[in-house]
XYZ file of C-alpha atoms in Angstrom:
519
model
C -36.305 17.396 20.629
C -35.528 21.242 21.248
C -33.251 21.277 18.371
C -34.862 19.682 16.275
C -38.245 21.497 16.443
C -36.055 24.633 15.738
C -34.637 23.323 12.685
C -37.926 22.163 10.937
C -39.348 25.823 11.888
C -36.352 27.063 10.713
C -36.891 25.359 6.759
C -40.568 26.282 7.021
C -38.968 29.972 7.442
C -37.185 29.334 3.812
C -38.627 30.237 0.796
C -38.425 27.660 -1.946
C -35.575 29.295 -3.702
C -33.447 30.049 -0.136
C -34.150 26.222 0.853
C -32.538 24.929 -2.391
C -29.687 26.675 -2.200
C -29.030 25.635 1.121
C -29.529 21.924 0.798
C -27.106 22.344 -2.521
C -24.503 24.353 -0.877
C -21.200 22.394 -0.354
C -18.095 23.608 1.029
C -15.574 25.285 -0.972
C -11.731 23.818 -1.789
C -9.300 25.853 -3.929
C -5.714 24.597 -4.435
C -2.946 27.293 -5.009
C 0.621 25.618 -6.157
C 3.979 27.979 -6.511
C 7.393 27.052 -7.563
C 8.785 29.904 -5.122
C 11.720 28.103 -5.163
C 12.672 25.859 -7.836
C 15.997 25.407 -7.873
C 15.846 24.347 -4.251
C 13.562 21.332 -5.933
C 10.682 22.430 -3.519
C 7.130 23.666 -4.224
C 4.705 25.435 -2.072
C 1.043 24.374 -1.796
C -1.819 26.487 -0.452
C -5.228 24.829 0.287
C -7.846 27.576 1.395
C -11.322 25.575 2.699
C -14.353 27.121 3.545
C -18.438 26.287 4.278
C -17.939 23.505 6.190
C -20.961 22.017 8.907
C -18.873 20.169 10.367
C -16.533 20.664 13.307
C -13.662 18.309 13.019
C -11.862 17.238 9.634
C -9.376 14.954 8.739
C -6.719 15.777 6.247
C -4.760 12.996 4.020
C -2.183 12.920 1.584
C -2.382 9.386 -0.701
C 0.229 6.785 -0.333
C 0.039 5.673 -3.766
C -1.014 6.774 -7.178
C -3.355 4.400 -9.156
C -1.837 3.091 -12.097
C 1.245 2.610 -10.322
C 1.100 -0.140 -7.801
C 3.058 0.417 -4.713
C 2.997 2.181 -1.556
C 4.897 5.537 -2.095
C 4.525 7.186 0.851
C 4.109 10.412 -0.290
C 3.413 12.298 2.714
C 6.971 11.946 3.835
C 7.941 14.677 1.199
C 5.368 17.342 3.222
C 7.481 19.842 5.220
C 6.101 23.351 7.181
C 3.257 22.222 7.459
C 1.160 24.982 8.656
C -2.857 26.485 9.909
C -4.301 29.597 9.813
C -7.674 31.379 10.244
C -9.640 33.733 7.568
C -7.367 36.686 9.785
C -3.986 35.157 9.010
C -3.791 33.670 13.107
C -2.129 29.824 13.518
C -4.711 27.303 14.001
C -4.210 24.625 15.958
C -3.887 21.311 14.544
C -3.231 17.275 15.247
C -0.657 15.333 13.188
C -1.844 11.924 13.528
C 0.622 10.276 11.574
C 2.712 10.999 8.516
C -0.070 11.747 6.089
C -3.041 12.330 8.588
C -3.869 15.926 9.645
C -6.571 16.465 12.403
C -8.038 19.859 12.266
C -10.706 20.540 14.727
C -13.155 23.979 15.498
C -13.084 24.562 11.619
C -17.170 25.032 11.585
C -18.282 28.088 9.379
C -14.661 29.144 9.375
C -12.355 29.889 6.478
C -9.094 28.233 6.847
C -5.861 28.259 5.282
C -3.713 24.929 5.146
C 0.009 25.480 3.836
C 2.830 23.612 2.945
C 5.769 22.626 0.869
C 6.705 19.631 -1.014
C 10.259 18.100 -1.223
C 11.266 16.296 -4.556
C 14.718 14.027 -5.129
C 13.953 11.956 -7.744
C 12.653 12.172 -11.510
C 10.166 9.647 -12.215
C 6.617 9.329 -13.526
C 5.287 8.471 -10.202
C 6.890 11.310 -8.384
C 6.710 15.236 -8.659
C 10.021 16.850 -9.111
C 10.953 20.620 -9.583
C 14.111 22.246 -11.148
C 14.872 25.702 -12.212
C 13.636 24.599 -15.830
C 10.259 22.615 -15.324
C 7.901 21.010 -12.661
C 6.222 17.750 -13.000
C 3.368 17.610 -10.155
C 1.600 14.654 -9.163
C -1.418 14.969 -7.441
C -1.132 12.227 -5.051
C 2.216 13.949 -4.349
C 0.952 17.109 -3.965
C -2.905 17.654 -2.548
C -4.286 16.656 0.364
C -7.716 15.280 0.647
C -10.335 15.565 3.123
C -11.161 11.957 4.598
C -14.707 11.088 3.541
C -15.139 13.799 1.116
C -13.827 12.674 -2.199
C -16.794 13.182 -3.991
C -16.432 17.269 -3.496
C -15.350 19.231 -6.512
C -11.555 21.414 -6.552
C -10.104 23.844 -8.039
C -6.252 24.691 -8.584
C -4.415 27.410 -9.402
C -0.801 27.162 -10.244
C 0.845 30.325 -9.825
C 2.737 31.840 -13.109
C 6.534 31.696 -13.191
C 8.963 32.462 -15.939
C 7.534 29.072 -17.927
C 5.364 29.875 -20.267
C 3.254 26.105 -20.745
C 0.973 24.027 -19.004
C 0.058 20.449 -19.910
C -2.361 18.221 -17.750
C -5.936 17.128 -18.361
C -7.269 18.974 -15.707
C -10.661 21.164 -16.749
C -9.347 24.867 -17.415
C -11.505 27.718 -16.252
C -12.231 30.757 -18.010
C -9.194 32.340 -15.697
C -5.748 31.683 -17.158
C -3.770 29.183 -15.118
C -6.684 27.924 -13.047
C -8.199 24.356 -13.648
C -11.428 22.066 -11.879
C -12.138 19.147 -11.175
C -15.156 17.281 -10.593
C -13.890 15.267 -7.742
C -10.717 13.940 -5.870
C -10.611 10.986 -7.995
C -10.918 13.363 -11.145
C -8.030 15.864 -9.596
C -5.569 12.732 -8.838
C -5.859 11.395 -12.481
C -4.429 14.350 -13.737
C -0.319 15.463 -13.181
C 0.429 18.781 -14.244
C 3.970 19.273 -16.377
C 5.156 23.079 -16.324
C 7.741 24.648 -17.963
C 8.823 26.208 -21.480
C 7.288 22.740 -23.178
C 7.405 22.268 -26.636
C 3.822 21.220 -28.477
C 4.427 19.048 -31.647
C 1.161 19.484 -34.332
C -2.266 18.145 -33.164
C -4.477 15.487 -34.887
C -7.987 14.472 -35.216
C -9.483 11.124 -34.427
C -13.053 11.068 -34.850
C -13.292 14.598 -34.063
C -11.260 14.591 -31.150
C -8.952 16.187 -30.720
C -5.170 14.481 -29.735
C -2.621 16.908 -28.403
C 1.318 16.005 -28.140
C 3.538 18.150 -25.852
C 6.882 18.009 -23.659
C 9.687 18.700 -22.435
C 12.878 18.794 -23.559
C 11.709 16.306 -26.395
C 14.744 15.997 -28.151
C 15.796 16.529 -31.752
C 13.747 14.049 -34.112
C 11.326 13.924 -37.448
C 8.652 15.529 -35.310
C 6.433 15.094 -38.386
C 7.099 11.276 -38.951
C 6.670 10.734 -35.412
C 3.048 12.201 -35.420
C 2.022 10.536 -38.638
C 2.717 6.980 -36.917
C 1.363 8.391 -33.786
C -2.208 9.195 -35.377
C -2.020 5.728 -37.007
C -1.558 4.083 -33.813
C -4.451 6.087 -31.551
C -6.568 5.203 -34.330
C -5.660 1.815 -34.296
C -6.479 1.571 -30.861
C -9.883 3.278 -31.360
C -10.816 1.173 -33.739
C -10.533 -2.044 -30.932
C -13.797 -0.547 -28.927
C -15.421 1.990 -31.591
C -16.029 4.327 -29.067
C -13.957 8.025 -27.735
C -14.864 8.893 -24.370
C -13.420 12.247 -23.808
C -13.623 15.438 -25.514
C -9.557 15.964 -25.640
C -6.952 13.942 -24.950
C -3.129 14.810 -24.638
C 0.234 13.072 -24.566
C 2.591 14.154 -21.980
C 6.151 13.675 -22.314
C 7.898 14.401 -19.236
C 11.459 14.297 -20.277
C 13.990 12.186 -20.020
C 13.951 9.085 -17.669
C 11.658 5.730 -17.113
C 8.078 4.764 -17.190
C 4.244 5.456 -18.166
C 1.295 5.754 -15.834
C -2.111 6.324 -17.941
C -5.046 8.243 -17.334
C -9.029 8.752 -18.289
C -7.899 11.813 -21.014
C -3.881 11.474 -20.751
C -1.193 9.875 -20.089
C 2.417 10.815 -18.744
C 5.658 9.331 -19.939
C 9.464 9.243 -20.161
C 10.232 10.871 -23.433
C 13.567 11.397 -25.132
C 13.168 11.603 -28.827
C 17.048 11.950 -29.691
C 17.181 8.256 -30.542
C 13.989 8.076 -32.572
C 15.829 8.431 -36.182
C 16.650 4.080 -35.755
C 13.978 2.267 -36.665
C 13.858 -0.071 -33.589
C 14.066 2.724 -31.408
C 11.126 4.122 -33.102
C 8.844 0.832 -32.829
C 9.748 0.264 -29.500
C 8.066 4.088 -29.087
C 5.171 3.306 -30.848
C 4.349 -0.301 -28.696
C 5.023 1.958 -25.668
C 2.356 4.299 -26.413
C 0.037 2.051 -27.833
C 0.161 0.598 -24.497
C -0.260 4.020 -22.063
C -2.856 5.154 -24.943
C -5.065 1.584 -24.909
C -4.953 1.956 -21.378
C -7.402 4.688 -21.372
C -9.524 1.858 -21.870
C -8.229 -0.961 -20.344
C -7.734 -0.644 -16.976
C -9.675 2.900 -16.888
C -12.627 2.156 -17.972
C -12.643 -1.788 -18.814
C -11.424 -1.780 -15.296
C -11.121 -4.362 -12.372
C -14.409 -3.922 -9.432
C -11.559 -2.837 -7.242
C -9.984 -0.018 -9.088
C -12.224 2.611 -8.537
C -13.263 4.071 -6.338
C -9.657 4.092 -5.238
C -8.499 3.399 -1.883
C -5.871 5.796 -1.429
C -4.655 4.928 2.092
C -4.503 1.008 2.006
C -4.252 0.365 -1.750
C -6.279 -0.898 -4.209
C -5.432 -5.048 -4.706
C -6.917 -6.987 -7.518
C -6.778 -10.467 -9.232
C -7.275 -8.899 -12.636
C -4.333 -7.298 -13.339
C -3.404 -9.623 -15.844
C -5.969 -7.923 -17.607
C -5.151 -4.966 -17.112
C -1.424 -4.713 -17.582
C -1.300 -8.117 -19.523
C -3.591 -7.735 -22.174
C -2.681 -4.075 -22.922
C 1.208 -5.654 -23.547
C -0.941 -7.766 -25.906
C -2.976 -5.152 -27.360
C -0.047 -3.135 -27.701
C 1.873 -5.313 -29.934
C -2.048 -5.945 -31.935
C -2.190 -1.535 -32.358
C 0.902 -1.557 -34.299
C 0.663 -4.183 -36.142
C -3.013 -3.097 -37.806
C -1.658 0.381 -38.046
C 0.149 -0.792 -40.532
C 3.835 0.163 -39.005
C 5.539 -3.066 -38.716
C 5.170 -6.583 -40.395
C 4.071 -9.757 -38.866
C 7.753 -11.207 -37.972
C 7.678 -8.079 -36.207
C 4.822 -8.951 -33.894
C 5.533 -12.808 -33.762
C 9.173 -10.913 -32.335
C 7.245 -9.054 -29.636
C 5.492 -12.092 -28.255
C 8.617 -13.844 -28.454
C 9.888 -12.425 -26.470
C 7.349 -12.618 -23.485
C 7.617 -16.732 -24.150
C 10.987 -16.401 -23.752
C 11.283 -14.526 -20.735
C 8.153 -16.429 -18.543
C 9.737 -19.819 -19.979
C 13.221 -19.088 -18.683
C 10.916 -17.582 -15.181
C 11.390 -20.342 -12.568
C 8.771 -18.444 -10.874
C 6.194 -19.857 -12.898
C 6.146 -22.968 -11.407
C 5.029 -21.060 -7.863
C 2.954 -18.393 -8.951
C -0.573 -17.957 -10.912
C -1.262 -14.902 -12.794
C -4.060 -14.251 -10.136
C -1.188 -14.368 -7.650
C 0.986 -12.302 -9.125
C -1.699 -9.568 -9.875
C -2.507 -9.466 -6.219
C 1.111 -9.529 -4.985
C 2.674 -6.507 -7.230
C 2.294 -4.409 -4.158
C 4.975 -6.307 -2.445
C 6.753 -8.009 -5.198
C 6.769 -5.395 -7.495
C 5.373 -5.953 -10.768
C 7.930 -7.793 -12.384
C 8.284 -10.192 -10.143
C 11.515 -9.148 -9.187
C 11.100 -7.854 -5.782
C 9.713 -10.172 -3.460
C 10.940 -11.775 -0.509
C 11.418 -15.475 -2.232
C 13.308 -14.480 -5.422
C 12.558 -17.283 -8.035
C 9.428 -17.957 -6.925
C 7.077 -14.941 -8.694
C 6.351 -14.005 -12.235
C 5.723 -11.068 -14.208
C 2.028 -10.820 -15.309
C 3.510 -8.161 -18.237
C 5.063 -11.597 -19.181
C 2.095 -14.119 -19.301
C -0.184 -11.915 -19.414
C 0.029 -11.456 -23.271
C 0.598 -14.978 -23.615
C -2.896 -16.412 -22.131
C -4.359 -13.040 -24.318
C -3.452 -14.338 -26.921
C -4.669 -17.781 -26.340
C -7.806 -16.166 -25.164
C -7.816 -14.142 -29.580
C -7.093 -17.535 -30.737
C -9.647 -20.282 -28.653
C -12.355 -17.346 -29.664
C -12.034 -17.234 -33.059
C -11.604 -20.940 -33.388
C -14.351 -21.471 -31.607
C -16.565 -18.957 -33.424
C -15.040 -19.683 -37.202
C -13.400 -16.900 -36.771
C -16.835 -14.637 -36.337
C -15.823 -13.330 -32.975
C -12.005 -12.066 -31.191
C -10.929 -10.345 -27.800
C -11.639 -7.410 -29.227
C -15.602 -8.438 -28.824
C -14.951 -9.429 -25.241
C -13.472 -5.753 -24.684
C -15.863 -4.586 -26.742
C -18.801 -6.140 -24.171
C -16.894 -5.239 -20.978
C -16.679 -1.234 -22.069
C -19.930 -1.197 -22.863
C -21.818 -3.554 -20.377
C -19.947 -2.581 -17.058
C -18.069 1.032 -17.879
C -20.819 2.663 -20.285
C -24.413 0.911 -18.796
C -23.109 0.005 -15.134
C -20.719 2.405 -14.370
C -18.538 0.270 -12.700
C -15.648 -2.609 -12.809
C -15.912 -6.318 -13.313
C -15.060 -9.049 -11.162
C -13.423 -12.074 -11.817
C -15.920 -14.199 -12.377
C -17.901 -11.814 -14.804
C -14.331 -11.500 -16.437
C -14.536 -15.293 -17.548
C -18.291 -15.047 -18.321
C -17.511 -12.606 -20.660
C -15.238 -14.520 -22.023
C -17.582 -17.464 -22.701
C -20.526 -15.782 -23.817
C -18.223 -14.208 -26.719
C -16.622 -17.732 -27.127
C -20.205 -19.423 -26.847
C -18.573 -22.491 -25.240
C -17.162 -23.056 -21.888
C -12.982 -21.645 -21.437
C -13.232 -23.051 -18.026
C -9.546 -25.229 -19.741
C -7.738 -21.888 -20.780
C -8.654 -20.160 -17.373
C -6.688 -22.707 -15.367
C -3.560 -20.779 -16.699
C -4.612 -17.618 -14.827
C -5.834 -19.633 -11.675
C -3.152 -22.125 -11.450
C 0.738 -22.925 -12.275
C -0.260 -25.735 -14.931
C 2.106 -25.445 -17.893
C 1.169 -23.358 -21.464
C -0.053 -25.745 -24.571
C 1.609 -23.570 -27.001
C 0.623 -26.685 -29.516
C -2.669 -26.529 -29.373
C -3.555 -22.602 -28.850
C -0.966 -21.342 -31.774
C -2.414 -24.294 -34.123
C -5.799 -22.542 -34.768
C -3.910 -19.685 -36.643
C -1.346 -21.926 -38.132
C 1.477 -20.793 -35.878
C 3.537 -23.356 -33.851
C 6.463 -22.589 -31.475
C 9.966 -24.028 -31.414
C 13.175 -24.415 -29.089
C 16.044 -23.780 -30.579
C 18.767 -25.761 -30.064
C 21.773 -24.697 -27.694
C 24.710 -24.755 -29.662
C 26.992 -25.110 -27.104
C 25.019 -28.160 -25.090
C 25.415 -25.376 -21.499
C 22.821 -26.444 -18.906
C 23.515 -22.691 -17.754
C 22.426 -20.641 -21.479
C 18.881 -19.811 -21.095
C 16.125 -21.486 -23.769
C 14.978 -20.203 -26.556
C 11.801 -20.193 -28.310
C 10.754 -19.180 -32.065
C 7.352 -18.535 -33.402
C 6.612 -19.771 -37.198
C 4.300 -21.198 -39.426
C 2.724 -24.505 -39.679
C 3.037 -26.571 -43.003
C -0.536 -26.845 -45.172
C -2.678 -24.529 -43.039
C -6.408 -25.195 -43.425
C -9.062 -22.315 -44.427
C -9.872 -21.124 -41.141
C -5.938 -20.849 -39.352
C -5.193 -18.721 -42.478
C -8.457 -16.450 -41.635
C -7.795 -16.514 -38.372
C -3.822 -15.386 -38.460
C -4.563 -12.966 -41.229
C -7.560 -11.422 -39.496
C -5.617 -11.412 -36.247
C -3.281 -8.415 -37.816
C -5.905 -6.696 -39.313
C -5.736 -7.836 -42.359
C -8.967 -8.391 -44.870
């Protein structure tokens, strides 16, 4: 009662002005990040915290990055760790576990946490450091303070010989130094460093799209970003809507895989090979895919996937949707951008037939299942404990989208697609709600679009039930065929071709050629 009788006479002390500020005051985190020694493949990370009410904190580093769905364990690259006061003295501190830091006595004190990161291995979803370029990501790199994700960063990175800096971080008026509106904000965007190269910039819109790299390789830069423009307009032109005031392309160099973000996205890049033409398209599907994503699985996002769950993981039934449909939309973007022809795109979805027919994991696994299992099996299927007995939602995924295009358009003479369904989502749930969808909006979505029940298609993401390529392909005039095995071997995989029916009525022939984009 003492106490708190003090504290009400102390805000009747206040005058209007002092009591506003200190209700709005929040406590103060700046990130400093040095390659002292790169060619060790280390970096050194300073976080400097101040302001804080409370007496005890807890200290995490995340165990996974979203967009990339398995437990990385990041923590277990953190070495020296080290405390210290505002007068440079060691402060004590609690390692809980591998990625949990107890620091207690830190009220109205100024503290300095330090440490350095290890990398071994180039990959998107890992930093690594060399004497020529470091590619940071934040989940790899910052610590967060357990039930304060919502508090806003800044981070300097400290200037070495490297002239460039590419991430979609917030820059400050102070060169090098970058904010973030939150933790979530701050771990969407990885920093590349190094003497980058930046190929010319394009408007979509009136936003601005930004291209840069490293070690890009020697190609038609200026072929590469006419096709490029094409495609991020294509992909605009889906929902009708930018949400970002800049958005860059990140190559990362050499290596494997994309992982997308709200106003970038980081890839592999080597551009030696991009003079063949299927080298080229492939490319182009690949970031029509990271690009799309921006959308689709961002924004158009799952209920679970944001706020993110950093420690445990963030599981969903929807990534199907997420990952599925934006193989699907992928293959769509090109297409209407005019860059390859329609055997092209029957080609691409070929190909998914192919490989989830020849999957004898389909007759054990749902899409559902498979979307909640990548963090164990991996999301190819390929990792799990049963081998044979999972499936790749990158796979079917595209396969029930485009089912999903097709029973739409049928079912609306041809008014209505997919692209009104993500049309609905991005601006029902992301733009009025704020938030994700669940499941069961997902289908009602679907329906409403549709106007008639899907409940029939949706069994294919629920259950194991086998694909009616007849009757889905029929309402744009496309059927699908086996092709024989020439040599009669039990062991040679199938094969499955994609082609026209014979004497297609008005409405397949609208529906196929509207499908591409075509008028």
């Amino acid at each position: 009662m003492k106490v708190t009788s003090l504290f009400i006479a102390g805000l009747l002390m206040c005058t209007a002005g002092q009591l506003s500020a200190w209700l709005q005051e929040k406590p103060l985190i700046d990130y400093t990040v040095s390659m002292s020694q790169p060619a060790t493949h280390q970096y050194h990370v300073e976080l400097r915290t101040r302001g804080w009410r409370q007496d005890t904190l807890v200290f995490k580093m995340p165990k996974w990055m979203p967009g990339y769905y398995q437990i990385m364990d990041y923590a277990k690259s953190v070495q020296n760790i080290l405390v210290r006061d505002e007068k440079g003295k060691d402060f004590p501190f609690q390692r809980l576990n591998d990625n949990t830091l107890r620091i207690s006595g830190i009220r109205n004190k100024s503290l300095v946490l330090r440490y350095d990161v290890m990398t071994t291995r180039q990959f998107v979803a890992n930093s690594y450091v060399d004497s020529e370029h470091a590619y940071l990501i934040p989940e790899n790199t910052f610590f967060y303070i357990d039930g304060f994700l919502h508090l806003p960063v800044n981070v300097e990175i400290v200037t070495t010989p490297w002239n460039t800096i590419a991430t979609g971080l917030e820059p400050t008026e102070k060169p090098n130094q970058f904010t973030a509106l939150n933790f979530d904000i701050l771990y969407d965007c990885p920093v590349l460093i190094g003497n980058l190269e930046t190929l010319p910039s394009f408007n979509v819109n009136g936003i601005d799209h930004r291209f840069m790299g490293y070690q890009l390789g020697t190609f038609d830069t200026v072929d590469f970003i006419e096709k490029l423009k094409k495609i991020t307009e294509a992909a605009v032109a889906v929902i009708g809507d930018i949400p970002f005031k800049q958005y860059t392309y990140i190559a990362i160099g050499p290596g494997r895989g994309g992982i997308e973000h709200l106003n970038n996205t980081t890839f592999s890049f080597d551009g030696t090979g991009l003079n063949n033409a299927v080298a080229m398209n492939r490319m182009m599907n690949f970031l029509a895919h990271e690009y799309f994503h921006h959308y689709n699985v961002k924004r158009i996002r799952p209920f679970e996937l944001g706020p993110f769950d950093y420690e445990k993981g963030s599981k969903t039934n929807l990534l199907w949707v997420s990952e599925g449909l934006s193989v699907y939309y992928e293959y769509l973007i090109v297409k209407r951008a005019g860059l390859v022809d329609e055997r092209t795109l029957l080609g691409n979805l070929e190909e998914n037939i192919n490989a989830y027919e020849n999957s004898p994991g389909r007759f054990y696994q749902s899409l559902t299942q498979a979307s909640y299992n990548t963090w164990k099996g991996g999301p190819f299927g390929t990792q799990g404990e049963e081998p044979g007995k999972s499936i790749s939602y990158y796979d079917k995924g595209p396969i029930v989208g485009l089912f999903l295009d097709f029973a739409i358009r049928h079912a609306t003479q041809n008014e209505k697609s997919l692209d009104d369904v993500m049309q609905l989502l991005y601006w029902k749930y992301y733009k009025a709600k704020g938030r994700g969808f669940t499941d069961a909006e997902f289908e009602q979505t679907c329906e409403e679009v549709a106007g008639s029940s899907l409940a029939q298609l949706f069994e294919y993401v629920y259950t194991t039930c086998e694909l009616d390529y007849a009757r889905y392909l029929n309402f744009a005039g496309l059927k699908m065929e086996e092709l024989p095995n020439p040599d009669d071997d039990k062991k040679q995989k199938r094969k499955f071709t994609l082609s026209h029916i014979e004497n297609p009525d008005a409405l397949q022939r609208s529906i196929l050629k509207s499908w591409q984009g075509e008028k």
